[in-house]
XYZ file of C-alpha atoms in Angstrom:
173
model
C -1.198 -16.043 0.837
C 0.080 -15.417 -2.656
C -1.398 -14.257 -5.954
C -0.026 -13.098 -9.271
C -0.716 -10.521 -11.941
C 0.761 -10.194 -15.433
C 4.234 -9.189 -14.222
C 4.123 -9.391 -10.438
C 3.817 -11.779 -7.508
C 2.219 -10.531 -4.294
C 3.064 -12.601 -1.205
C 2.819 -12.173 2.574
C 5.775 -10.316 4.051
C 8.258 -12.386 6.062
C 11.523 -11.952 7.952
C 13.566 -12.086 4.742
C 11.947 -8.805 3.633
C 13.177 -6.681 6.558
C 15.789 -4.869 4.444
C 13.186 -3.962 1.807
C 10.797 -2.701 4.496
C 13.551 -0.611 6.105
C 14.597 0.911 2.761
C 11.008 1.819 1.887
C 10.618 3.599 5.234
C 13.881 5.553 5.035
C 14.388 6.424 1.357
C 13.769 10.184 0.993
C 12.185 9.760 -2.446
C 9.674 7.236 -1.117
C 8.741 8.959 2.147
C 8.919 12.639 1.136
C 5.130 12.869 0.710
C 4.197 10.135 3.178
C 5.771 10.817 6.567
C 8.882 12.017 8.385
C 11.604 9.400 8.625
C 10.757 7.109 11.522
C 13.308 5.915 14.066
C 14.797 2.454 13.703
C 12.722 1.326 16.681
C 9.525 2.599 15.006
C 10.398 0.848 11.725
C 11.162 -2.402 13.547
C 7.899 -2.234 15.508
C 5.922 -1.579 12.343
C 7.718 -4.447 10.578
C 7.022 -6.841 13.461
C 3.328 -5.917 13.344
C 3.228 -6.818 9.628
C 4.632 -10.302 10.323
C 1.666 -11.377 12.447
C -0.634 -14.000 10.954
C -3.469 -12.272 9.142
C -7.114 -13.169 8.617
C -10.197 -11.061 7.789
C -10.962 -10.529 11.492
C -7.511 -9.077 12.145
C -7.066 -5.406 12.965
C -3.473 -5.504 11.695
C -2.272 -4.671 8.191
C -2.049 -7.396 5.581
C 1.339 -6.522 4.087
C 2.324 -8.111 0.785
C 5.714 -7.924 -0.875
C 5.515 -7.188 -4.590
C 8.080 -9.198 -6.559
C 8.803 -8.939 -10.281
C 8.018 -12.348 -11.828
C 10.849 -12.340 -14.398
C 13.694 -10.977 -12.266
C 12.671 -12.071 -8.771
C 13.482 -8.563 -7.523
C 11.419 -6.983 -4.775
C 9.830 -3.802 -6.133
C 7.663 -2.676 -3.212
C 4.874 -3.508 -0.811
C 1.100 -3.272 -0.934
C -1.728 -4.245 1.349
C -4.655 -3.154 3.469
C -6.102 -2.932 6.941
C -9.746 -3.863 7.532
C -11.925 -1.733 9.782
C -15.723 -1.798 9.789
C -15.736 -3.862 6.557
C -13.697 -1.212 4.715
C -10.181 -2.054 3.560
C -7.818 0.901 3.754
C -5.214 0.241 1.061
C -1.623 1.401 0.994
C 1.444 0.857 -1.153
C 5.106 1.879 -1.353
C 7.540 1.187 -4.188
C 11.284 1.560 -4.491
C 12.218 4.628 -6.582
C 13.854 2.601 -9.366
C 10.553 0.760 -9.932
C 8.253 3.770 -9.925
C 6.718 4.829 -13.229
C 6.373 1.319 -14.684
C 2.755 0.721 -13.640
C 3.662 -1.750 -10.887
C 1.678 0.099 -8.211
C -1.459 0.126 -10.358
C -1.014 -3.491 -11.447
C -0.460 -4.736 -7.891
C -3.347 -2.675 -6.489
C -5.727 -3.961 -9.167
C -4.628 -7.537 -8.387
C -5.123 -6.897 -4.658
C -8.621 -5.531 -5.265
C -9.551 -8.517 -7.422
C -8.091 -11.053 -4.997
C -9.690 -9.477 -1.924
C -13.086 -9.282 -3.613
C -13.030 -12.857 -4.946
C -11.418 -14.616 -2.000
C -12.264 -12.426 0.992
C -15.571 -10.848 -0.050
C -14.300 -7.289 0.411
C -16.196 -4.682 -1.603
C -15.423 -1.358 0.067
C -12.023 0.313 0.046
C -10.477 3.586 1.139
C -7.091 5.268 0.840
C -5.512 8.330 2.401
C -2.976 10.241 0.314
C -0.970 13.268 1.369
C -1.581 16.398 -0.682
C 0.979 16.621 -3.489
C 1.485 12.871 -3.858
C 0.043 12.978 -7.373
C 1.578 9.671 -8.460
C -0.247 7.767 -5.714
C -3.453 9.637 -6.508
C -3.067 8.677 -10.164
C -2.690 5.008 -9.175
C -5.888 5.177 -7.129
C -7.895 6.859 -9.905
C -6.660 4.315 -12.481
C -7.796 1.597 -10.071
C -11.322 3.024 -9.826
C -11.069 5.103 -6.640
C -12.786 8.487 -6.342
C -11.660 11.462 -4.275
C -14.408 11.943 -1.686
C -12.925 14.303 0.888
C -10.059 16.731 1.490
C -9.070 17.232 5.118
C -7.149 20.533 5.495
C -3.893 20.599 7.464
C -4.324 16.980 8.524
C -0.698 15.893 8.530
C 2.720 17.393 9.119
C 5.833 16.336 7.207
C 9.115 18.158 7.671
C 7.422 20.939 9.629
C 4.927 21.656 6.829
C 1.176 21.028 7.066
C -0.499 19.010 4.303
C -4.083 18.144 3.463
C -5.169 14.508 3.449
C -6.973 13.375 0.303
C -9.474 10.636 1.105
C -10.398 8.202 -1.674
C -13.070 5.499 -1.774
C -13.999 2.594 -4.006
C -17.202 0.569 -3.869
C -16.136 -2.595 -5.684
C -19.499 -4.333 -6.098
C -19.189 -4.382 -9.889
C -17.013 -7.081 -11.475
C -13.471 -5.972 -12.270
């Protein structure tokens, strides 16, 4: 599976992307408002689960590596997990590539691809309170904040609210 946007290529994660995946799950800038740093065993297990073949009946995450078209550099990952016909989206980008619109561009391309080729129309996302950049990406992509769950998640010994976003993508993008 592969698709492109103006500046980016989104393709299924493979073994060659293990270093990128590890960096995204251990870089303090990336994970500070996502989760506590996982153990190496937890990262490896999560990575292995992303390598499985994916189809719309799968309960695993479809994980796509986001590559810059001009430079060939890996900038992050994006993807979703389907449950009850709702795709929960997620994305992580290396710090040096944040602030360039890559998250929004790749998410918009993912939404368009999944609607056109997989027939997905309903999406959700969970963002930790304070992760305003991720919330901004979701809003730019058409998502709406629908729920705030108080004290839903703990990072570094501090409780955070979960912000739940939804998108009903039945209108053409």
